[in-house]
Structures are given as C-alpha cells and as structure tokens.
Amino acid sequence: MSDESTTPDPQGPDGPAQPQSAPREETGIIDLTATQAIPEPGVPDPVAGHGAPGPVSGASGRAVGSSADSGSSPDSGSSPDTAVDWFDVFGPEHPTEGPGVPARADATWGSDRADALADEAHRAAYAPPTVPAMTSTGAPTPMSAVPLEEDPATPSNAAPPTPHPAVGAAPRRRRGLLIALIAAMCLASGLIGGVAGQLIDDRMTLGSTPLPEPGPGSTARPAGSVANIAATALPSVVTIQVSVDGGSDTGSGFVVDTRGHILTNNHVVSAAADSGDITVLLSNGDTEKARIVGRDASYDLAVLKMDRTDLKPLQLGASDQVVVGDQVIAVGAPLGLEQTVTTGIVSALNRPVSPGGGNEASYINAIQTDAAINPGNSGGPLLDMSGKVIGVNSAIARVPGTTGSTGGNIGLGFAIPSDQARRTADQLIATGKATHPVIGVKLDRTFSGDGAQVLSDSDAVTAGGPADKAGVKPGDVIIGFEGRRIRTPDQLIVAIRARAVGDKVTLKVVRNGREIDLPMTLEADPGK
C-alpha cells in the first residue's frame, strides 16, 4: 500500500498544480493500517494509492457517507479534485466488482460520459464522513471533542453524514470507555490515597502529640444544677459519730450559724445525753468534739455546739412554699457513707409521722420524699433546687409486718419541715429547750371512726385550757383543723405541733350529729 502520493491534481482551482509531497505527521486519528496527514486548507488533496477494499455497510454494499460528505458531487459548486476526499487519503482501494458494488453505468455500452458518471456514483457510494477541522495551532482537533465540520461546498439541504461504523463510531466508543475507565481509576486512587494519608496522619499525630487537656472551667456546673448545689452544700454538712459504752452510732447534721451550732435529730444524739462522746467529722476530713446544747423529743430535733466557727452555714428555706413534685436533694452519711448525695421529688406534704415511743415519741407533720434516705441520713438536710434547706431528714418507712429498727430505703422518706425546725432550733439555742402548742384535751386512741374523739371522761378537757375556753366538750369528735380534714388522732397532734404558740386557729367538731366551728388560741404546753 502507498501511504502518500506525489501525484497532484492537474486541474486545481488555481490552474495546474506543482508536484509536492505531503509531509507525514501524527494526526490523532488512527487508521486501521496507517497514519496519514490531514491536508491543510487550500492545499490540493492527494489521491489515494491502491490498497485493500474498504468496509461496506448494508446489503447494497454502500459505504457509510455520501457525496455531500466528500464534496465530489458535480452540483456542489466545487471540483471533486479540490475538496477534501477522506476516502482517497485514508481508505484502502475498494473492489470494483462483486456483491454489493454498484454496476458501472457503461457496463452495457462504452461511453466516456457514462464512465465519468459511473466513477462519480461509485465514489459517492463509498464516501466517508468529512475530516475534522484543524486547530489554530495546526494540530487536529480530537474527533470525540467536536462535531464533524460541514464541507462548505455541501448544499445546505444535504442530508447529515452518517458515522462510519468501522472508523468513526467504534473508535469514539472505545475512546469514551477508555476515558471513563481512566477517570474512575483516578477517582479510586485519589480516594484510597486520601484515606491512607489521613490514617497515617492520625497515627503520627497520636504518636507525637499528647491528647488535649480539659480547659479552664471544664468542671464548672450551671447554677441550679444538682452538681452545683451539692458542691456548695457539702462543706456545710457533717457526719456525727456517737460513742456510748463501747457502742457507736452514726448520723448526719448541718451547720446553721457561724458560731459552731449544728442541727440534727434528737434520736441521733439522745444516747449521749447523759454520757458518751459526740464527734463531728467535717467534709475536709477534720474531726471536732461537740456537745448537746438542747434537744426536743417531741419534734425529734437537737442542737450541738463545736468550737469551730469558720464553717459556712446552710440557709433555711420556707417549707410552707413547697409543693408536691418539687425536686429535692438529700445530703448525709447513709450507712456511714459520708458526703452522700441523693435526689428525688416531694411526693407528699403534711404526712403525719410518729416515730419512736414512750417519752421519746415524736409527732412530725412531715414532708415525704422519694429521695433515697437510709439509716445514717437522719439529721441531714433536704435541699430545694436553690440550695436552701426545706427539711431535716428524720425517718424512713418500713415495710408493713416487719419489726425492729433496721431497714433501708423503699422510696418513702420523711423530713421535718424547715419552718418547724427553725422555730425549734432558735428555742433550743436560746434556752436549751423548746415549747410547743397544745389545746388541752385527751384523745380516745380506741376510736375507730372518722376524726379524733375527745374522751368522755370529766377531766378529758383541761380546765382553763384553750379547748375549754373555746367550748370543746368531752365526747366531741374533732373532724377539722384550720380547714384541713382530720381523720386520726395523730393527724390532729401533728397539725397542732406544726403551729406556733399564740396562733389563732379554728376547730370543727361534731356534737350530737351537728357540726360546730370553734375558734381558739394555741397555748404552750405547761409541762414543758
């Protein structure tokens, strides 16, 4: 096969052309057998040499393309010898006979005109797509990047070229697949490299740089949080250890002023009232000896005194402002575990609680909470969410049917309201003893009806006492106190003890089936 030709077109548009040789260069368009140079515009197109037959399409044997593509039509307004003839440049020689080759027009008679027409039709049948234009730099533009240029000699109404299946479409599809494959490989390698680089960087960072330390204030907690309240209250809460005759007991307490007074439960220190040692363990681990200033079994409260005066007291809040559902915090030394904090809510109010017995019986109009309270919590504070003391933890419920003083938290703990604790503490600090109000009646503990019944004995109502002055009679059933319904004797007692001496109150009694309201003024117990 001849890859190039030195035979010029003898009838170019500018007259006879001079012989010249087309330089061979890389074109970017790969032929099946050779690489040919694409002619520059205005340069006469070379004529293809002889070679193998070109590809055909369809039963008719017509090659892809048309006369419009090659510019060889006599009606195109341009000589076929001056147009860019792709087939002559790149295509091998086509067969002149055989299946699929159009019959020559002069097959049946000889004629120069018939020969010319047959040759033109033959070329038109095998015309390929138009060769793409050259770039401004002289290098050919890739076929996959731009559409094929239309031959300026082609009529505007000519049909668009059909891609050649063997030379045009297939290489473009292969080139597209190759480009897609390369792009995918680049993307995958970039992703893998990025991940590997990050892993290496992380490993180097962890190996060479220490992990960051918490910054300043990282342990600070917002005001009103449990952690913040506990941090503020714990230095003011103490553990009380009582040693008597070789035995010991543990309870809790808290500082109430700057003079070294500590408020706790009476039952925590009562064993050491006559003899024994009381040691106070502070939050920082220091220990101090303490003595009893005063105690009251009726309210189950006691005040101790130690020599330390540098401790910050806890502030007492208003228990009459507490409502069911308020969040609370209990602090103390349950089971000897000092500086323990538990949380819960107020689960009930005005719960009548009467722990102890005999001369040590107590009557508490208690705040009930589900905060965990165990033996050792006694005397410790029950705090609200502002850090104020609203109660003094005093008792826990026991499962019905069990006996003894041992037990643990079952979700029902009881605290003395702070309003009562404040009055009693003030009295104990001032005089060593506390007063509590009475109405001057004896109650029938065997009464099973609704309310608290006054005994029918003649001395059941103390002469000259508050009840006598109000008009209470033996046998009356008290069913109300200051608007609160009374169902048991203990409810009446704790309701009266929750008041102060001198308070004016109203009793509702049932006498001979008739309800009567009786106003009265509470007085101090003469026996105290």
Short mmCIF file of C-alpha atoms in Angstrom, two decimals:
data_model
loop_
_atom_site.label_atom_id
_atom_site.label_comp_id
_atom_site.label_asym_id
_atom_site.label_seq_id
_atom_site.Cartn_x
_atom_site.Cartn_y
_atom_site.Cartn_z
CA MET A 1 0.00 0.00 0.00
CA SER A 2 1.16 3.55 -0.71
CA ASP A 3 0.86 5.81 2.38
CA GLU A 4 1.29 9.02 0.44
CA SER A 5 1.16 10.31 -3.17
CA THR A 6 3.25 12.74 -5.17
CA THR A 7 0.69 12.95 -7.99
CA PRO A 8 -1.03 16.34 -7.78
CA ASP A 9 -4.42 17.22 -9.10
CA PRO A 10 -3.77 18.55 -12.65
CA GLN A 11 -6.85 20.79 -12.56
CA GLY A 12 -6.83 22.60 -9.27
CA PRO A 13 -8.78 25.80 -8.79
CA ASP A 14 -5.72 27.90 -9.43
CA GLY A 15 -4.53 26.08 -12.51
CA PRO A 16 -2.10 23.29 -12.87
CA ALA A 17 -0.52 22.45 -9.55
CA GLN A 18 3.16 21.83 -8.99
CA PRO A 19 4.21 18.45 -7.76
CA GLN A 20 4.66 18.34 -3.98
CA SER A 21 4.90 15.77 -1.30
CA ALA A 22 2.58 15.89 1.76
CA PRO A 23 4.62 15.69 4.98
CA ARG A 24 3.83 12.79 7.26
CA GLU A 25 2.73 13.74 10.79
CA GLU A 26 0.73 12.40 13.68
CA THR A 27 -2.92 13.30 13.23
CA GLY A 28 -4.67 11.93 16.32
CA ILE A 29 -6.94 9.88 14.03
CA ILE A 30 -5.74 6.30 13.89
CA ASP A 31 -6.49 4.35 10.66
CA LEU A 32 -6.61 0.57 10.70
CA THR A 33 -3.39 0.31 8.70
CA ALA A 34 -1.55 3.62 8.64
CA THR A 35 -1.43 7.20 9.83
CA GLN A 36 -1.98 9.87 7.18
CA ALA A 37 -1.55 13.58 7.23
CA ILE A 38 -4.67 15.72 7.02
CA PRO A 39 -4.29 18.26 4.18
CA GLU A 40 -4.07 21.92 5.07
CA PRO A 41 -6.91 24.09 3.70
CA GLY A 42 -6.10 25.39 0.25
CA VAL A 43 -3.59 22.54 -0.45
CA PRO A 44 -4.56 20.14 -3.27
CA ASP A 45 -5.73 16.82 -1.84
CA PRO A 46 -3.59 13.81 -2.70
CA VAL A 47 -5.03 10.85 -4.49
CA ALA A 48 -5.11 7.56 -2.64
CA GLY A 49 -2.94 4.72 -3.78
CA HIS A 50 -4.07 1.25 -4.31
CA GLY A 51 -4.94 -0.95 -1.41
CA ALA A 52 -7.33 -3.38 0.11
CA PRO A 53 -11.08 -2.99 -0.25
CA GLY A 54 -12.76 -0.64 2.28
CA PRO A 55 -15.56 -1.62 4.65
CA VAL A 56 -19.14 -1.73 3.43
CA SER A 57 -22.47 -1.37 5.18
CA GLY A 58 -25.77 -2.98 4.31
CA ALA A 59 -26.72 -5.38 1.58
CA SER A 60 -26.26 -2.79 -1.09
CA GLY A 61 -22.58 -2.60 -0.30
CA ARG A 62 -22.75 1.23 0.08
CA ALA A 63 -20.07 2.57 2.38
CA VAL A 64 -21.07 4.93 5.17
CA GLY A 65 -21.08 8.51 3.86
CA SER A 66 -22.37 10.37 0.82
CA SER A 67 -21.29 12.68 -1.91
CA ALA A 68 -22.23 15.56 0.29
CA ASP A 69 -19.62 14.40 2.82
CA SER A 70 -16.79 14.13 0.32
CA GLY A 71 -17.67 17.11 -1.80
CA SER A 72 -17.40 15.10 -5.05
CA SER A 73 -20.86 15.90 -6.37
CA PRO A 74 -20.86 17.78 -9.65
CA ASP A 75 -23.65 20.02 -8.29
CA SER A 76 -21.77 21.09 -5.22
CA GLY A 77 -20.19 24.04 -6.92
CA SER A 78 -16.67 22.77 -6.33
CA SER A 79 -14.45 20.40 -8.24
CA PRO A 80 -14.23 16.96 -6.67
CA ASP A 81 -10.48 17.14 -7.07
CA THR A 82 -10.17 20.21 -4.84
CA ALA A 83 -12.41 19.01 -1.98
CA VAL A 84 -11.02 17.05 0.92
CA ASP A 85 -11.54 13.44 -0.12
CA TRP A 86 -11.28 11.39 3.12
CA PHE A 87 -11.57 8.08 1.35
CA ASP A 88 -8.72 8.80 -1.09
CA VAL A 89 -6.47 9.86 1.80
CA PHE A 90 -7.17 7.14 4.36
CA GLY A 91 -9.31 4.41 2.83
CA PRO A 92 -7.88 1.37 1.11
CA GLU A 93 -8.83 0.64 -2.52
CA HIS A 94 -12.39 -0.58 -2.83
CA PRO A 95 -13.43 -3.53 -5.01
CA THR A 96 -14.58 -2.78 -8.49
CA GLU A 97 -16.65 -5.87 -8.89
CA GLY A 98 -18.54 -8.34 -6.89
CA PRO A 99 -21.52 -8.40 -4.49
CA GLY A 100 -22.50 -5.03 -3.10
CA VAL A 101 -20.57 -2.97 -5.73
CA PRO A 102 -22.80 -0.80 -7.96
CA ALA A 103 -22.65 -1.81 -11.60
CA ARG A 104 -20.80 0.57 -13.86
CA ALA A 105 -23.06 2.80 -15.94
CA ASP A 106 -21.22 1.84 -19.09
CA ALA A 107 -21.31 -1.88 -18.45
CA THR A 108 -23.55 -2.42 -21.45
CA TRP A 109 -22.09 0.20 -23.75
CA GLY A 110 -18.95 2.20 -23.84
CA SER A 111 -19.10 5.93 -23.21
CA ASP A 112 -16.73 8.48 -21.74
CA ARG A 113 -19.66 10.27 -20.14
CA ALA A 114 -21.02 7.00 -18.77
CA ASP A 115 -17.57 6.22 -17.38
CA ALA A 116 -17.42 9.59 -15.65
CA LEU A 117 -20.90 9.25 -14.16
CA ALA A 118 -20.25 5.69 -13.02
CA ASP A 119 -16.98 6.71 -11.39
CA GLU A 120 -18.67 9.61 -9.61
CA ALA A 121 -21.51 7.38 -8.36
CA HIS A 122 -19.01 4.78 -7.26
CA ARG A 123 -17.07 7.35 -5.24
CA ALA A 124 -20.29 8.73 -3.77
CA ALA A 125 -21.33 5.24 -2.63
CA TYR A 126 -18.14 4.84 -0.59
CA ALA A 127 -17.73 8.44 0.63
CA PRO A 128 -16.72 8.62 4.37
CA PRO A 129 -17.53 11.44 6.90
CA THR A 130 -15.87 14.81 6.48
CA VAL A 131 -12.42 15.12 8.06
CA PRO A 132 -12.47 17.36 11.24
CA ALA A 133 -11.00 20.85 11.01
CA MET A 134 -7.51 21.72 12.09
CA THR A 135 -6.95 23.70 15.31
CA SER A 136 -5.37 27.12 15.34
CA THR A 137 -2.04 25.54 16.27
CA GLY A 138 -2.10 23.20 13.30
CA ALA A 139 -2.83 20.08 15.39
CA PRO A 140 -6.03 18.20 14.55
CA THR A 141 -8.93 18.56 16.98
CA PRO A 142 -9.88 15.20 18.59
CA MET A 143 -12.94 13.75 16.96
CA SER A 144 -14.52 12.97 20.30
CA ALA A 145 -14.31 16.61 21.35
CA VAL A 146 -16.00 18.46 18.46
CA PRO A 147 -18.58 17.57 15.81
CA LEU A 148 -17.53 16.96 12.23
CA GLU A 149 -17.34 20.17 10.22
CA GLU A 150 -19.65 20.58 7.31
CA ASP A 151 -17.99 20.92 3.93
CA PRO A 152 -18.57 24.48 2.76
CA ALA A 153 -19.24 23.13 -0.71
CA THR A 154 -22.05 20.91 0.56
CA PRO A 155 -25.58 22.21 -0.13
CA SER A 156 -27.46 23.38 2.99
CA ASN A 157 -30.26 20.92 2.35
CA ALA A 158 -27.92 17.94 2.11
CA ALA A 159 -28.53 15.05 4.49
CA PRO A 160 -26.22 14.92 7.54
CA PRO A 161 -23.35 12.47 7.33
CA THR A 162 -23.77 9.02 8.81
CA PRO A 163 -20.86 7.93 11.03
CA HIS A 164 -18.68 5.25 9.58
CA PRO A 165 -19.13 2.14 11.73
CA ALA A 166 -15.57 0.89 11.46
CA VAL A 167 -13.61 4.14 11.52
CA GLY A 168 -15.82 6.78 13.24
CA ALA A 169 -18.23 5.29 15.80
CA ALA A 170 -16.21 2.36 17.10
CA PRO A 171 -13.01 4.35 17.90
CA ARG A 172 -15.11 7.04 19.62
CA ARG A 173 -16.88 4.42 21.75
CA ARG A 174 -13.59 2.81 22.64
CA ARG A 175 -12.06 6.17 23.39
CA GLY A 176 -15.07 7.12 25.58
CA LEU A 177 -14.82 3.85 27.52
CA LEU A 178 -11.08 4.35 27.93
CA ILE A 179 -11.54 7.89 29.22
CA ALA A 180 -14.27 6.75 31.64
CA LEU A 181 -12.05 3.92 32.89
CA ILE A 182 -9.11 6.26 33.42
CA ALA A 183 -11.33 8.76 35.26
CA ALA A 184 -12.69 6.00 37.52
CA MET A 185 -9.18 4.75 38.27
CA CYS A 186 -8.03 8.29 39.10
CA LEU A 187 -11.01 8.80 41.41
CA ALA A 188 -10.46 5.48 43.18
CA SER A 189 -6.73 6.07 43.59
CA GLY A 190 -7.39 9.57 44.95
CA LEU A 191 -9.91 8.25 47.45
CA ILE A 192 -7.66 5.43 48.60
CA GLY A 193 -4.70 7.77 48.85
CA GLY A 194 -6.70 10.31 50.85
CA VAL A 195 -7.91 7.72 53.36
CA ALA A 196 -4.46 6.20 53.72
CA GLY A 197 -2.93 9.64 54.15
CA GLN A 198 -5.44 10.54 56.85
CA LEU A 199 -4.79 7.30 58.71
CA ILE A 200 -1.06 7.87 58.57
CA ASP A 201 -1.51 11.47 59.69
CA ASP A 202 -3.76 10.43 62.59
CA ARG A 203 -1.27 7.77 63.66
CA MET A 204 1.58 10.23 63.54
CA THR A 205 -0.47 12.83 65.41
CA LEU A 206 -1.46 10.40 68.16
CA GLY A 207 2.06 9.15 68.43
CA SER A 208 3.77 12.53 68.62
CA THR A 209 1.23 14.91 70.19
CA PRO A 210 -0.41 14.40 73.63
CA LEU A 211 -4.22 14.38 73.82
CA PRO A 212 -5.72 17.78 74.74
CA GLU A 213 -6.27 18.52 78.41
CA PRO A 214 -9.62 19.90 79.72
CA GLY A 215 -9.65 23.65 79.56
CA PRO A 216 -10.27 26.05 82.45
CA GLY A 217 -13.78 25.82 83.82
CA SER A 218 -14.44 22.41 82.31
CA THR A 219 -15.69 21.14 85.68
CA ALA A 220 -17.92 24.15 86.35
CA ARG A 221 -21.63 23.40 86.56
CA PRO A 222 -24.50 25.84 85.98
CA ALA A 223 -26.24 27.39 88.98
CA GLY A 224 -29.29 25.38 89.98
CA SER A 225 -27.87 22.05 88.85
CA VAL A 226 -27.57 19.18 91.31
CA ALA A 227 -23.80 19.18 90.94
CA ASN A 228 -23.54 22.90 91.67
CA ILE A 229 -25.87 22.71 94.69
CA ALA A 230 -24.06 19.67 96.06
CA ALA A 231 -20.67 21.35 95.68
CA THR A 232 -21.95 24.34 97.66
CA ALA A 233 -23.75 22.38 100.37
CA LEU A 234 -21.32 19.54 101.09
CA PRO A 235 -18.79 21.63 103.10
CA SER A 236 -21.64 22.57 105.47
CA VAL A 237 -22.87 19.00 106.04
CA VAL A 238 -21.22 16.93 108.77
CA THR A 239 -21.19 13.32 109.90
CA ILE A 240 -21.96 12.76 113.58
CA GLN A 241 -20.43 9.78 115.41
CA VAL A 242 -21.80 8.91 118.86
CA SER A 243 -19.91 6.53 121.15
CA VAL A 244 -21.60 5.20 124.29
CA ASP A 245 -20.42 2.29 126.47
CA GLY A 246 -18.32 0.76 123.71
CA GLY A 247 -21.08 1.08 121.12
CA SER A 248 -21.36 3.67 118.38
CA ASP A 249 -23.90 5.12 116.04
CA THR A 250 -23.73 7.42 113.05
CA GLY A 251 -25.96 10.20 111.82
CA SER A 252 -25.81 13.49 109.97
CA GLY A 253 -26.20 17.18 110.67
CA PHE A 254 -25.53 20.60 109.13
CA VAL A 255 -24.17 23.96 110.20
CA VAL A 256 -26.88 26.56 110.98
CA ASP A 257 -24.80 29.59 112.02
CA THR A 258 -21.25 30.91 112.24
CA ARG A 259 -21.00 30.19 115.98
CA GLY A 260 -20.50 26.47 115.51
CA HIS A 261 -24.09 25.27 116.03
CA ILE A 262 -25.18 22.10 114.24
CA LEU A 263 -28.78 20.98 113.79
CA THR A 264 -29.56 17.25 113.81
CA ASN A 265 -32.17 14.75 115.01
CA ASN A 266 -32.75 14.06 118.67
CA HIS A 267 -32.65 10.31 118.13
CA VAL A 268 -29.12 10.61 116.69
CA VAL A 269 -27.61 12.03 119.91
CA SER A 270 -30.08 11.06 122.64
CA ALA A 271 -27.94 8.09 123.72
CA ALA A 272 -25.13 10.52 124.62
CA ALA A 273 -27.39 12.95 126.50
CA ASP A 274 -26.19 11.76 129.91
CA SER A 275 -22.82 10.26 128.98
CA GLY A 276 -20.82 9.45 125.89
CA ASP A 277 -18.79 11.20 123.25
CA ILE A 278 -20.01 13.07 120.18
CA THR A 279 -17.53 13.58 117.33
CA VAL A 280 -18.22 15.70 114.28
CA LEU A 281 -16.48 14.73 111.03
CA LEU A 282 -16.16 17.65 108.61
CA SER A 283 -16.17 17.41 104.83
CA ASN A 284 -12.41 18.04 104.64
CA GLY A 285 -11.69 15.12 106.97
CA ASP A 286 -11.17 17.16 110.14
CA THR A 287 -12.82 15.97 113.35
CA GLU A 288 -14.17 18.10 116.18
CA LYS A 289 -15.69 17.28 119.54
CA ALA A 290 -19.25 18.54 120.12
CA ARG A 291 -21.72 18.81 122.97
CA ILE A 292 -25.52 18.96 123.18
CA VAL A 293 -26.98 22.45 123.55
CA GLY A 294 -30.60 21.34 123.68
CA ARG A 295 -32.94 18.71 122.34
CA ASP A 296 -36.67 18.07 121.99
CA ALA A 297 -38.05 14.56 121.59
CA SER A 298 -41.48 15.81 120.52
CA TYR A 299 -40.04 17.36 117.38
CA ASP A 300 -37.09 14.94 117.11
CA LEU A 301 -34.65 17.84 116.89
CA ALA A 302 -31.38 18.63 118.71
CA VAL A 303 -28.67 21.30 118.51
CA LEU A 304 -24.95 20.61 119.01
CA LYS A 305 -22.09 23.03 119.56
CA MET A 306 -18.46 22.71 118.47
CA ASP A 307 -15.56 25.13 118.72
CA ARG A 308 -15.12 25.66 115.01
CA THR A 309 -16.59 28.98 113.85
CA ASP A 310 -15.17 29.18 110.34
CA LEU A 311 -17.78 26.99 108.64
CA LYS A 312 -20.38 28.37 106.26
CA PRO A 313 -23.98 27.73 107.42
CA LEU A 314 -26.76 26.50 105.17
CA GLN A 315 -29.71 28.81 104.63
CA LEU A 316 -33.11 27.65 105.83
CA GLY A 317 -35.92 28.00 103.29
CA ALA A 318 -39.70 28.31 103.64
CA SER A 319 -41.28 24.87 103.81
CA ASP A 320 -44.78 26.32 103.51
CA GLN A 321 -43.94 27.24 99.90
CA VAL A 322 -43.08 23.67 98.93
CA VAL A 323 -45.46 21.80 96.64
CA VAL A 324 -45.74 18.19 95.62
CA GLY A 325 -43.45 17.45 92.70
CA ASP A 326 -40.68 19.89 93.65
CA GLN A 327 -37.21 18.46 93.08
CA VAL A 328 -35.16 17.91 96.22
CA ILE A 329 -31.65 16.80 97.21
CA ALA A 330 -30.80 14.80 100.33
CA VAL A 331 -27.27 15.01 101.76
CA GLY A 332 -25.84 12.93 104.59
CA ALA A 333 -23.99 9.79 105.63
CA PRO A 334 -26.31 6.85 104.91
CA LEU A 335 -24.92 3.59 106.28
CA GLY A 336 -21.84 5.50 107.38
CA LEU A 337 -21.01 6.68 103.84
CA GLU A 338 -20.35 10.35 104.50
CA GLN A 339 -20.88 13.11 101.93
CA THR A 340 -23.53 11.16 100.02
CA VAL A 341 -25.95 13.00 97.73
CA THR A 342 -29.27 11.60 96.52
CA THR A 343 -32.08 13.24 94.61
CA GLY A 344 -35.83 12.92 94.25
CA ILE A 345 -39.02 14.91 94.50
CA VAL A 346 -41.51 15.92 97.14
CA SER A 347 -44.01 13.09 96.93
CA ALA A 348 -46.44 14.26 99.65
CA LEU A 349 -46.96 17.03 102.23
CA ASN A 350 -48.37 17.13 105.77
CA ARG A 351 -47.78 13.43 106.22
CA PRO A 352 -48.34 12.56 109.91
CA VAL A 353 -45.34 10.59 111.18
CA SER A 354 -44.88 9.41 114.76
CA PRO A 355 -41.54 7.64 115.14
CA GLY A 356 -40.21 6.47 118.50
CA GLY A 357 -42.30 5.60 121.53
CA GLY A 358 -42.87 6.40 125.18
CA ASN A 359 -41.17 9.59 126.29
CA GLU A 360 -39.22 9.67 123.01
CA ALA A 361 -42.32 9.68 120.78
CA SER A 362 -42.22 12.30 118.04
CA TYR A 363 -45.01 13.93 116.08
CA ILE A 364 -43.95 15.24 112.71
CA ASN A 365 -46.10 16.93 110.08
CA ALA A 366 -43.59 15.63 107.56
CA ILE A 367 -42.54 16.31 104.02
CA GLN A 368 -42.49 12.97 102.19
CA THR A 369 -39.85 12.38 99.53
CA ASP A 370 -38.70 9.58 97.28
CA ALA A 371 -35.05 10.67 97.52
CA ALA A 372 -33.04 7.76 98.88
CA ILE A 373 -32.84 8.08 102.68
CA ASN A 374 -31.26 5.34 104.80
CA PRO A 375 -30.09 4.95 108.40
CA GLY A 376 -27.31 7.50 108.78
CA ASN A 377 -29.18 10.17 106.77
CA SER A 378 -31.01 11.21 109.94
CA GLY A 379 -30.35 14.85 110.79
CA GLY A 380 -29.06 15.73 107.32
CA PRO A 381 -30.60 18.47 105.16
CA LEU A 382 -33.24 18.11 102.47
CA LEU A 383 -32.49 20.87 99.95
CA ASP A 384 -34.55 22.52 97.27
CA MET A 385 -33.12 23.42 93.87
CA SER A 386 -31.92 26.80 95.13
CA GLY A 387 -29.76 25.07 97.75
CA LYS A 388 -31.91 26.08 100.72
CA VAL A 389 -32.90 23.67 103.49
CA ILE A 390 -36.61 22.85 103.35
CA GLY A 391 -36.49 19.88 105.73
CA VAL A 392 -34.45 17.80 108.18
CA ASN A 393 -34.36 14.13 107.19
CA SER A 394 -35.73 12.17 110.12
CA ALA A 395 -37.42 8.87 109.28
CA ILE A 396 -37.97 6.21 106.67
CA ALA A 397 -40.95 3.98 106.07
CA ARG A 398 -40.81 0.31 106.95
CA VAL A 399 -42.50 -2.47 105.06
CA PRO A 400 -45.68 -3.41 106.94
CA GLY A 401 -45.25 -6.55 109.02
CA THR A 402 -41.53 -6.09 109.67
CA THR A 403 -40.14 -5.28 113.10
CA GLY A 404 -37.02 -3.75 114.54
CA SER A 405 -35.19 -0.53 113.81
CA THR A 406 -33.19 -1.85 110.86
CA GLY A 407 -34.29 -1.26 107.31
CA GLY A 408 -33.42 0.57 104.15
CA ASN A 409 -34.80 2.93 101.60
CA ILE A 410 -38.02 1.81 99.89
CA GLY A 411 -38.73 5.16 98.31
CA LEU A 412 -40.56 6.68 101.29
CA GLY A 413 -38.56 9.09 103.43
CA PHE A 414 -39.77 11.81 105.78
CA ALA A 415 -38.32 15.17 106.75
CA ILE A 416 -39.25 17.70 109.44
CA PRO A 417 -40.40 20.92 107.68
CA SER A 418 -37.87 23.75 107.88
CA ASP A 419 -40.42 26.17 109.34
CA GLN A 420 -40.78 23.89 112.37
CA ALA A 421 -37.04 23.22 112.53
CA ARG A 422 -36.22 26.95 112.55
CA ARG A 423 -38.54 27.72 115.47
CA THR A 424 -37.31 24.76 117.48
CA ALA A 425 -33.61 25.43 116.77
CA ASP A 426 -33.98 29.07 117.83
CA GLN A 427 -35.58 27.98 121.10
CA LEU A 428 -33.01 25.29 121.80
CA ILE A 429 -30.09 27.65 121.15
CA ALA A 430 -31.68 30.37 123.28
CA THR A 431 -32.98 28.34 126.24
CA GLY A 432 -31.88 24.75 125.76
CA LYS A 433 -35.46 23.62 125.41
CA ALA A 434 -38.41 24.08 123.03
CA THR A 435 -42.03 24.90 123.58
CA HIS A 436 -44.85 23.51 121.52
CA PRO A 437 -48.51 24.42 121.44
CA VAL A 438 -51.40 22.38 122.88
CA ILE A 439 -55.20 22.70 123.01
CA GLY A 440 -55.67 20.86 126.30
CA VAL A 441 -57.69 17.70 125.53
CA LYS A 442 -57.23 13.92 125.96
CA LEU A 443 -57.97 11.82 122.87
CA ASP A 444 -59.51 8.37 122.66
CA ARG A 445 -56.96 6.10 120.86
CA THR A 446 -59.54 3.34 120.55
CA PHE A 447 -61.92 5.41 118.46
CA SER A 448 -62.31 3.83 115.01
CA GLY A 449 -64.50 6.44 113.37
CA ASP A 450 -63.50 9.32 111.11
CA GLY A 451 -61.85 12.05 113.18
CA ALA A 452 -60.25 12.44 116.65
CA GLN A 453 -62.65 11.88 119.52
CA VAL A 454 -62.23 13.56 122.92
CA LEU A 455 -62.53 11.12 125.80
CA SER A 456 -65.87 11.10 127.61
CA ASP A 457 -64.12 11.42 131.00
CA SER A 458 -64.82 14.51 133.01
CA ASP A 459 -61.14 15.50 133.02
CA ALA A 460 -60.73 14.93 129.24
CA VAL A 461 -60.77 18.72 128.70
CA THR A 462 -58.12 20.63 130.68
CA ALA A 463 -59.81 23.27 132.76
CA GLY A 464 -58.85 26.77 131.62
CA GLY A 465 -57.02 25.46 128.59
CA PRO A 466 -57.52 26.58 125.00
CA ALA A 467 -60.13 23.86 124.24
CA ASP A 468 -62.06 24.60 127.43
CA LYS A 469 -62.10 28.31 126.61
CA ALA A 470 -63.31 27.53 123.05
CA GLY A 471 -66.21 25.36 124.28
CA VAL A 472 -64.96 21.83 123.47
CA LYS A 473 -66.89 19.15 125.45
CA PRO A 474 -65.98 15.57 126.42
CA GLY A 475 -67.15 13.18 123.69
CA ASP A 476 -66.86 15.75 120.87
CA VAL A 477 -65.33 14.42 117.60
CA ILE A 478 -62.84 16.83 116.02
CA ILE A 479 -63.07 16.48 112.21
CA GLY A 480 -61.31 19.65 111.05
CA PHE A 481 -58.40 21.94 111.95
CA GLU A 482 -57.84 25.20 110.09
CA GLY A 483 -59.75 23.93 107.09
CA ARG A 484 -57.88 20.63 106.92
CA ARG A 485 -59.84 17.43 107.37
CA ILE A 486 -58.83 15.34 110.41
CA ARG A 487 -59.24 11.55 110.19
CA THR A 488 -56.98 10.23 113.02
CA PRO A 489 -55.67 11.46 116.40
CA ASP A 490 -52.09 11.66 115.07
CA GLN A 491 -53.20 13.98 112.27
CA LEU A 492 -54.65 16.36 114.84
CA ILE A 493 -51.49 16.27 117.01
CA VAL A 494 -49.03 16.93 114.20
CA ALA A 495 -51.26 19.69 112.80
CA ILE A 496 -51.21 21.45 116.19
CA ARG A 497 -47.46 20.88 116.69
CA ALA A 498 -46.78 22.43 113.31
CA ARG A 499 -48.19 25.72 114.59
CA ALA A 500 -46.64 28.23 116.94
CA VAL A 501 -47.70 29.22 120.42
CA GLY A 502 -50.19 32.11 120.19
CA ASP A 503 -51.57 31.16 116.76
CA LYS A 504 -55.35 31.56 116.35
CA VAL A 505 -57.00 28.52 114.81
CA THR A 506 -60.46 27.05 114.26
CA LEU A 507 -61.67 23.56 115.20
CA LYS A 508 -64.60 21.84 113.52
CA VAL A 509 -66.32 19.37 115.86
CA VAL A 510 -69.32 17.07 115.60
CA ARG A 511 -71.59 17.07 118.61
CA ASN A 512 -74.88 15.11 118.71
CA GLY A 513 -74.75 14.85 114.91
CA ARG A 514 -74.24 18.57 114.38
CA GLU A 515 -71.07 20.28 113.09
CA ILE A 516 -69.79 23.24 115.08
CA ASP A 517 -66.85 25.62 114.36
CA LEU A 518 -64.92 26.64 117.47
CA PRO A 519 -62.18 29.34 117.31
CA MET A 520 -59.33 29.22 119.82
CA THR A 521 -55.80 30.44 120.58
CA LEU A 522 -52.98 27.93 120.98
CA GLU A 523 -51.01 27.97 124.21
CA ALA A 524 -47.71 26.46 125.31
CA ASP A 525 -47.65 23.08 126.99
CA PRO A 526 -47.43 23.81 130.71
CA GLY A 527 -45.42 20.65 131.26
CA LYS A 528 -42.55 21.94 129.11
#
